[in-house]
Tab-separated table of C-alpha atoms in Angstrom:
chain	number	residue	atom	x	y	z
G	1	UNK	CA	0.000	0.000	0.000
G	2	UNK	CA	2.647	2.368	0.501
G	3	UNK	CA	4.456	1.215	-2.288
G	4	UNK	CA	1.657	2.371	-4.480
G	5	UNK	CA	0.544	5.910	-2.335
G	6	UNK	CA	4.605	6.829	-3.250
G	7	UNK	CA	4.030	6.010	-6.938
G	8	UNK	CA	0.735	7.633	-6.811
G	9	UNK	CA	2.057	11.073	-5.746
G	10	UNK	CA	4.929	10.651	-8.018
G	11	UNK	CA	3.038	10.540	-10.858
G	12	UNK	CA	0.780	13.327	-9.903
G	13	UNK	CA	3.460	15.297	-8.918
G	14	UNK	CA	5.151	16.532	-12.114
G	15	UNK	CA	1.988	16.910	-13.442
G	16	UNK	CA	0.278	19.729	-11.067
G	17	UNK	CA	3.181	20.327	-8.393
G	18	UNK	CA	5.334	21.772	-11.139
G	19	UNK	CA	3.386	24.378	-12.855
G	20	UNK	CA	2.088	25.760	-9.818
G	21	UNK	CA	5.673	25.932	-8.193
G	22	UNK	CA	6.480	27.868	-11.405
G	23	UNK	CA	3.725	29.960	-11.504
G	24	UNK	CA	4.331	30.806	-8.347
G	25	UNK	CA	7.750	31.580	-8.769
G	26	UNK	CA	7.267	33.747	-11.489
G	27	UNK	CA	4.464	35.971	-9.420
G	28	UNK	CA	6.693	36.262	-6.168
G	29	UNK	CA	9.034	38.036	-8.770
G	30	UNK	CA	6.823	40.247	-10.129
G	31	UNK	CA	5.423	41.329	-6.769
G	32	UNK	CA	9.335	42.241	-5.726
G	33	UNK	CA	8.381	44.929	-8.706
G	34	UNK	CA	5.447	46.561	-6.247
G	35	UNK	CA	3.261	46.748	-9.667
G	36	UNK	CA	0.935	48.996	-8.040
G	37	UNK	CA	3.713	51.534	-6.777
G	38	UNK	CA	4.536	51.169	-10.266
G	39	UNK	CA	1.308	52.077	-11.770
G	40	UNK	CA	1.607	55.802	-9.647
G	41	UNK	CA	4.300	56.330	-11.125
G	42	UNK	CA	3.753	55.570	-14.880
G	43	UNK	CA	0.861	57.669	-14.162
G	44	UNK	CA	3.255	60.804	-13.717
G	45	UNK	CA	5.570	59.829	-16.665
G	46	UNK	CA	2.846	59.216	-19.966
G	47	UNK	CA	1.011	62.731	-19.399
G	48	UNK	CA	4.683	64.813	-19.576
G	49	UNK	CA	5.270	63.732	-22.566
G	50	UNK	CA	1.992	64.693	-23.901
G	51	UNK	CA	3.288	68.240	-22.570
G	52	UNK	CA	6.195	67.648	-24.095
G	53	UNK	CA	5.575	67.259	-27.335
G	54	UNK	CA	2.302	69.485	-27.078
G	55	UNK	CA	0.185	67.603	-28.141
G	56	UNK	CA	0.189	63.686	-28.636
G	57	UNK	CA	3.536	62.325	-28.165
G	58	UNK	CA	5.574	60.237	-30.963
G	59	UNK	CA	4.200	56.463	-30.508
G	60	UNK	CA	7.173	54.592	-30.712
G	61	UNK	CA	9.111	56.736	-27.922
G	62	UNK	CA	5.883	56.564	-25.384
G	63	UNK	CA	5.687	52.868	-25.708
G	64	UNK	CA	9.815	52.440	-24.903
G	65	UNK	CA	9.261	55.250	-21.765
G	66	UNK	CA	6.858	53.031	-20.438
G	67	UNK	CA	8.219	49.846	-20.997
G	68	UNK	CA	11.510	50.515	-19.978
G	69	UNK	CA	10.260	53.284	-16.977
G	70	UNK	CA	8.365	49.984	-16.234
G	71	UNK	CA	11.521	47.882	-15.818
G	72	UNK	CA	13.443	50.910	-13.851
G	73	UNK	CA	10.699	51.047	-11.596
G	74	UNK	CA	10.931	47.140	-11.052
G	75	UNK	CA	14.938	47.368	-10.430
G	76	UNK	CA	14.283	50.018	-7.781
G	77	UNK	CA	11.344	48.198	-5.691
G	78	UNK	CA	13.297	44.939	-5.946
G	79	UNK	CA	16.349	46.286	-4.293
G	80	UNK	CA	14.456	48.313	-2.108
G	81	UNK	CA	12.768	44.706	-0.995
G	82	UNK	CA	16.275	43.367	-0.729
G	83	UNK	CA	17.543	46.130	1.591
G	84	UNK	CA	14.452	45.916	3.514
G	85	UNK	CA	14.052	41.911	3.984
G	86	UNK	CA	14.859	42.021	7.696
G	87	UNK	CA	12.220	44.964	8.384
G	88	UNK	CA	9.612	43.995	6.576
G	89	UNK	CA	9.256	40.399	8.244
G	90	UNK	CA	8.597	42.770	11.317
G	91	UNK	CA	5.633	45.347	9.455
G	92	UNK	CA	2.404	43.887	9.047
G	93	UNK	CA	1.503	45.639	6.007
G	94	UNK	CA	4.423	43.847	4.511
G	95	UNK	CA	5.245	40.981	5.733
G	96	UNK	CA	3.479	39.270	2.652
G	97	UNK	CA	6.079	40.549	0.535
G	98	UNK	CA	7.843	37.772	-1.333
G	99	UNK	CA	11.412	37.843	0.523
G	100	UNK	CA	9.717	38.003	3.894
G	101	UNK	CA	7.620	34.946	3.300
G	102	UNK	CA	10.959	33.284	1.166
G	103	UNK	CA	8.901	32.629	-1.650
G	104	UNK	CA	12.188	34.162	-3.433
G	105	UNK	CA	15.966	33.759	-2.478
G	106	UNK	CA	17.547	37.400	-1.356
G	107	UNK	CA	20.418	36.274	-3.776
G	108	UNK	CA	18.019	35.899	-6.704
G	109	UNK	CA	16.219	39.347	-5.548
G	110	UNK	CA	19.096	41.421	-5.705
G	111	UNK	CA	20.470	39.699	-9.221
G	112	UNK	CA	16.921	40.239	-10.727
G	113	UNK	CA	16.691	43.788	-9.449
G	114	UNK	CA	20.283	44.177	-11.123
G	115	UNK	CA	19.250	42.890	-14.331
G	116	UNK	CA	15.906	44.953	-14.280
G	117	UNK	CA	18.138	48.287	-13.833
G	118	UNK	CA	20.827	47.420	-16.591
G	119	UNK	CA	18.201	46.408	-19.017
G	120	UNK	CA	15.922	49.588	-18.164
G	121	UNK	CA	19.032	51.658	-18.575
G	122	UNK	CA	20.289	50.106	-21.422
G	123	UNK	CA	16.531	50.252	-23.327
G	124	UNK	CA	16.286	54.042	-23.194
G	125	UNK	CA	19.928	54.583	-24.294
G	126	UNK	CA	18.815	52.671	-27.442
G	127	UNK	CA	15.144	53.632	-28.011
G	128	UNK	CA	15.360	57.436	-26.337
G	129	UNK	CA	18.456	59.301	-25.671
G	130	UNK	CA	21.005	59.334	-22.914
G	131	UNK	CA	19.864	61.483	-21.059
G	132	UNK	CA	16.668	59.640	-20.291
G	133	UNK	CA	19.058	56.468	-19.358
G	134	UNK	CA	21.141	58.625	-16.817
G	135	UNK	CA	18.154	60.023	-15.322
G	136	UNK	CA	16.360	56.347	-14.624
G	137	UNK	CA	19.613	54.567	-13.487
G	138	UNK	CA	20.019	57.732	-11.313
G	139	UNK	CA	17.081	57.213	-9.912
G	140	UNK	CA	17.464	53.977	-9.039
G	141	UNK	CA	20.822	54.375	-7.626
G	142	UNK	CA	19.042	57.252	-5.553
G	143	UNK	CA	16.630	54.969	-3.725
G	144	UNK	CA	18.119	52.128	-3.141
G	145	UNK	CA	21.496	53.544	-1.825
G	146	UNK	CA	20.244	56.806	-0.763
G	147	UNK	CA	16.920	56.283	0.338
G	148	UNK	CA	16.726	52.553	1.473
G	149	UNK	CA	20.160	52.207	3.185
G	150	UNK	CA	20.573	55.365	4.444
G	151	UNK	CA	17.743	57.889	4.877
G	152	UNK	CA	14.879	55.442	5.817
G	153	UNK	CA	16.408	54.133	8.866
G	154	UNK	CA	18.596	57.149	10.153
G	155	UNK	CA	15.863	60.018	10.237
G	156	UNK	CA	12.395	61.220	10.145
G	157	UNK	CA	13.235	63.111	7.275
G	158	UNK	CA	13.715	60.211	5.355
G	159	UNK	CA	10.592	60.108	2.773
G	160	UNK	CA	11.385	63.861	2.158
G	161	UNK	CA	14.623	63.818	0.630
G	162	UNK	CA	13.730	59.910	-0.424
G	163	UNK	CA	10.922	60.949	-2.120
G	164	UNK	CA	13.106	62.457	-4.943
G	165	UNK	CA	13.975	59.060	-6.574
G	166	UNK	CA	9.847	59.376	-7.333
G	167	UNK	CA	9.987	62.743	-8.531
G	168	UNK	CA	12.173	61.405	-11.535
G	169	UNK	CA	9.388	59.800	-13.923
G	170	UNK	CA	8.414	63.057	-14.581
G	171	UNK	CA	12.380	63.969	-15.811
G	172	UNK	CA	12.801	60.957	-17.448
G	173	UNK	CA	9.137	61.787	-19.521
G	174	UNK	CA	10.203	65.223	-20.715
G	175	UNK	CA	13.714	64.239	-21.731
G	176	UNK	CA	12.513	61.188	-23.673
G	177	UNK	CA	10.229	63.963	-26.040
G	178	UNK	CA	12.943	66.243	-25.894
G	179	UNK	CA	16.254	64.898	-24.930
G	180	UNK	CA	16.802	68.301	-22.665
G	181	UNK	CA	15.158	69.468	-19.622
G	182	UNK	CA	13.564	72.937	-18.608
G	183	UNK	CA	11.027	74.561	-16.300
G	184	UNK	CA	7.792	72.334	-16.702
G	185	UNK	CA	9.274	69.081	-15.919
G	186	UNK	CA	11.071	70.953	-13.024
G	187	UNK	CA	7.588	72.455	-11.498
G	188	UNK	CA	5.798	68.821	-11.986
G	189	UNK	CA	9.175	67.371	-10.091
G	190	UNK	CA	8.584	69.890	-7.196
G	191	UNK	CA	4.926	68.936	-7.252
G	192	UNK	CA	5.472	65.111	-6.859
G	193	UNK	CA	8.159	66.347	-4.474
G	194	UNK	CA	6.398	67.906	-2.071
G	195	UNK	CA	3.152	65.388	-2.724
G	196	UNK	CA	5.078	62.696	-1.177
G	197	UNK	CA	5.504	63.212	2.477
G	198	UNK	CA	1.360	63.774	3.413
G	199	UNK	CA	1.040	61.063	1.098
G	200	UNK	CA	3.262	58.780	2.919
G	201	UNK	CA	2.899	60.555	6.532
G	202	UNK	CA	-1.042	59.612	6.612
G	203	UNK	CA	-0.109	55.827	5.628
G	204	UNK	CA	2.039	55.690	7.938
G	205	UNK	CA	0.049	57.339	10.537
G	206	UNK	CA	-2.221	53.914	10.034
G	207	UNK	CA	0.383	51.919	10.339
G	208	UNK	CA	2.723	53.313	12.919
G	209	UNK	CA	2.844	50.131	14.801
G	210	UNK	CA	4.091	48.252	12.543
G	211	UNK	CA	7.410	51.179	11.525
G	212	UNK	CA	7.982	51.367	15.064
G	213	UNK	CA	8.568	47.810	15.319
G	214	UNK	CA	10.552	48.030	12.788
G	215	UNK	CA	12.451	50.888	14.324
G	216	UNK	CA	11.956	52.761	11.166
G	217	UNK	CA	11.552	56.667	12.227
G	218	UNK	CA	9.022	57.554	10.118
G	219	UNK	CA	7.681	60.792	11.352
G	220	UNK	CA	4.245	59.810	12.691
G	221	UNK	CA	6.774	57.381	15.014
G	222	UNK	CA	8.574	59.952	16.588
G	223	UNK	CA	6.230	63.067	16.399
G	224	UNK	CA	2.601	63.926	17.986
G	225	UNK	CA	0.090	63.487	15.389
G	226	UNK	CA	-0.417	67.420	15.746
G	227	UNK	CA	3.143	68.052	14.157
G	228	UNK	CA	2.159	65.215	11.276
G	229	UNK	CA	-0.700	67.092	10.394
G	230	UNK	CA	0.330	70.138	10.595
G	231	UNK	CA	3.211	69.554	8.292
G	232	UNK	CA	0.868	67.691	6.075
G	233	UNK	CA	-1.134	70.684	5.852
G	234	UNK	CA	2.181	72.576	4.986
G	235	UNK	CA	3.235	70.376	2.075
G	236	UNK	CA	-0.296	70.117	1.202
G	237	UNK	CA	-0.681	74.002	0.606
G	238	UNK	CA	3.167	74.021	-1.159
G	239	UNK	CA	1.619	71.187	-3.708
G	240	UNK	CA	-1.547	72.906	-4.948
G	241	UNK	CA	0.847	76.021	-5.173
G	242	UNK	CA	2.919	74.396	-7.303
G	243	UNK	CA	0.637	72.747	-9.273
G	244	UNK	CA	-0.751	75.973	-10.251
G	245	UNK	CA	3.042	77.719	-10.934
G	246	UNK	CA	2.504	75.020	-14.038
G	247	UNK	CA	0.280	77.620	-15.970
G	248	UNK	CA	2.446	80.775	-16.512
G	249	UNK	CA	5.780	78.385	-16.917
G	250	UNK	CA	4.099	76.246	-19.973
G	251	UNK	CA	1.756	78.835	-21.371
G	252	UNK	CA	-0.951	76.228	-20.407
G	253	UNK	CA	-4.740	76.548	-21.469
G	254	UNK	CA	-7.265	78.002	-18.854
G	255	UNK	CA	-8.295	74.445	-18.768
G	256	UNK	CA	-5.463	73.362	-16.432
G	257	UNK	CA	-5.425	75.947	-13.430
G	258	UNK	CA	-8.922	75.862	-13.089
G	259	UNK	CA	-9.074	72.050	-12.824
G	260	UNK	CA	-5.948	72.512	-11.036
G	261	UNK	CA	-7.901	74.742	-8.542
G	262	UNK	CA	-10.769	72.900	-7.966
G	263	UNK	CA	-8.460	69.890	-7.113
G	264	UNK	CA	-6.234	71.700	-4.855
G	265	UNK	CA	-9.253	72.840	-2.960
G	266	UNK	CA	-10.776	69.844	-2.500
G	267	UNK	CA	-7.293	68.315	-1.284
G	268	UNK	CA	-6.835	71.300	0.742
G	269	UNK	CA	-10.208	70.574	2.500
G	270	UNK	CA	-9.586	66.894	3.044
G	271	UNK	CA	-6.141	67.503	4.864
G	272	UNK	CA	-7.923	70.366	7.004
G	273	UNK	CA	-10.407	67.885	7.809
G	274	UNK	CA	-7.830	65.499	9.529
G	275	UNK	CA	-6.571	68.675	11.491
G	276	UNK	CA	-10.645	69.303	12.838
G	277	UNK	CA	-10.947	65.711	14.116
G	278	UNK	CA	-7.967	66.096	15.849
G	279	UNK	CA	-8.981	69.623	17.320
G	280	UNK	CA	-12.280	67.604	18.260
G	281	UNK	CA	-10.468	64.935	20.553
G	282	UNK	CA	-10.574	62.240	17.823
G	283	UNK	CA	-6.662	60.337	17.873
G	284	UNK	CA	-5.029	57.410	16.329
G	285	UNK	CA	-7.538	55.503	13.611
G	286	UNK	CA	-10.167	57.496	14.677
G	287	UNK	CA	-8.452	60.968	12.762
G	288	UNK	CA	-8.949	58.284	9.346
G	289	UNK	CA	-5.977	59.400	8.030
G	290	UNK	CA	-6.281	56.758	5.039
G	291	UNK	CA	-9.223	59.186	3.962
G	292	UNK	CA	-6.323	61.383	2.861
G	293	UNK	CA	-3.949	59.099	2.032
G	294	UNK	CA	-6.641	58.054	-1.153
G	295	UNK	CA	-7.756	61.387	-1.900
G	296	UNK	CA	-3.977	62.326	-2.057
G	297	UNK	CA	-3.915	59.154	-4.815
G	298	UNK	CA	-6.502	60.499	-6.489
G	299	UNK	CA	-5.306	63.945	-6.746
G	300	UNK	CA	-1.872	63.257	-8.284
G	301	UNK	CA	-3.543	60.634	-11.194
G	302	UNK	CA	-6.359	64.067	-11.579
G	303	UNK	CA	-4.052	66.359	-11.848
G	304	UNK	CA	-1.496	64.653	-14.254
G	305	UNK	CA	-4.595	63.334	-16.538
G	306	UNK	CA	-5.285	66.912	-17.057
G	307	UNK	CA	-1.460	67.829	-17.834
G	308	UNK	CA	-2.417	64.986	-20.621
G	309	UNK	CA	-5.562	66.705	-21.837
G	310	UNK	CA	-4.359	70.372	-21.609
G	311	UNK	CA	-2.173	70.763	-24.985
G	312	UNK	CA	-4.822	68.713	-26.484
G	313	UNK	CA	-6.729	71.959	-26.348
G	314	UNK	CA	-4.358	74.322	-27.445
């Protein structure tokens, strides 16, 4: 009998172990990319290049952007996940990642993240110009050696200056059109920029628990939640200004500040809002600080859709 229960699962087993194993090899690696951090930022990157070019940008140099701002993307999160394989066993919200559950080796990690970045870099020195390739392997060079293995741990400043490696899509759009940059790209840089920290603040704000078990300082860690907000606020009110500092610098339509406007505004209200329920006794997951953490996601893909649309109109 146990002679033929051994056979048994032998033959089954090359038959539906396998592919699973495989398939499930092949998705661990793909979720070392962070696909949906990725999808933020391709959201910045396609809608510069329709400013850009003014209009609808050349086909064949959109598609390689994307693909290969795609893979750059990829090389960064992987290495990030590398770097941060000890920490995020500890975090909750990501200790489903693939190196914290060892669906995939930390060797293989880092070589695929490796392979991502020289192809990425590689792919726009062929299809764009170089100065889109030095940008993206800038970029990821930034956040991996700058961001992940120095800033995040060391300070609360760290998604500030971090942030920057994020900021970069938006270079590496406008010098794919037009292989130089200029003062557009650099006003939709400092509006990502300063985006980022009451984007990432009010996440973290949910999930402090889990960075200060990780000892990571993010600011909601080591601050009162008054000081978060009211910093928020601050970056908040430098974003919409920003955004708006688009108009005169690009000779946009009317169409853009007044969307822009009526955007900022309703960010602007959301991020006042946390600041009421705290004025009103309400702490911790009470303030709902996730309320502004998806409005904030919301905003950025708004506002950059209607960087896309604007020269459209012209």
């Amino acid at each position: 009998m146990t002679v033929l229960t051994n056979r048994q699962a032998a033959a089954r087993s090359p038959q539906v172990e396998a592919p699973r194993s495989i398939g499930m090899i092949v998705k661990a690696y793909i979720a070392l990319t962070k696909p949906r951090i990725i999808e933020l930022l391709l959201i910045t990157t396609l809608p510069v290049m329709f400013l850009a070019a003014g209009g609808l940008p050349p086909l064949w140099t959109s598609v390689a952007v994307m693909v290969f701002g795609t893979l750059s993307a990829g090389s960064a999160n992987a290495l990030n996940c590398y770097v941060d394989r000890d920490i995020d066993q500890k975090m909750r919200r990501t200790r489903r990642r693939p190196l914290a559950r060892h669906q995939v080796s930390p060797r293989g990690a880092l070589i695929f993240g490796i392979v991502l970045g020289i192809l990425s870099t590689a792919g726009l020195w062929v299809t764009t110009n170089g100065l889109a390739a030095l940008l993206s392997l800038g970029a990821i060079l930034f956040y991996v050696l700058v961001y992940s293995m120095i800033l995040k741990r060391r300070t609360a400043q760290n998604i500030v200056w971090g942030g920057i490696a994020g900021c970069m899509p938006v270079m590496i759009g406008w010098a794919g059109i037009t292989e130089r940059l200029d003062w557009a790209p650099l006003v939709l840089f400092g509006v990502v920029f300063f985006w980022t920290p009451p984007h990432t603040w009010t996440l973290a704000m949910r999930y402090k628990e889990d960075y200060a078990a990780a000892k990571v300082p993010m600011l909601p860690v080591v601050a009162t939640e008054r000081r978060v907000i009211m910093e928020s606020i601050a970056y908040t009110w430098a974003t919409v200004l920003c955004s708006l500092a688009l108009w005169p610098v690009a000779g946009t339509t009317l169409f853009y500040p007044v969307v822009a406007a009526v955007l900022g505004v309703m960010c602007l209200w959301e991020v006042h809002r946390l600041l009421g329920r705290l004025n009103a006794g309400k702490t911790g997951v009470d303030l709902r600080p996730m309320r502004f953490f998806h409005w904030s996601n919301a905003y950025l893909a708004l506002l950059f859709l209607t960087v896309a649309i604007d020269p459209l109109l012209a």
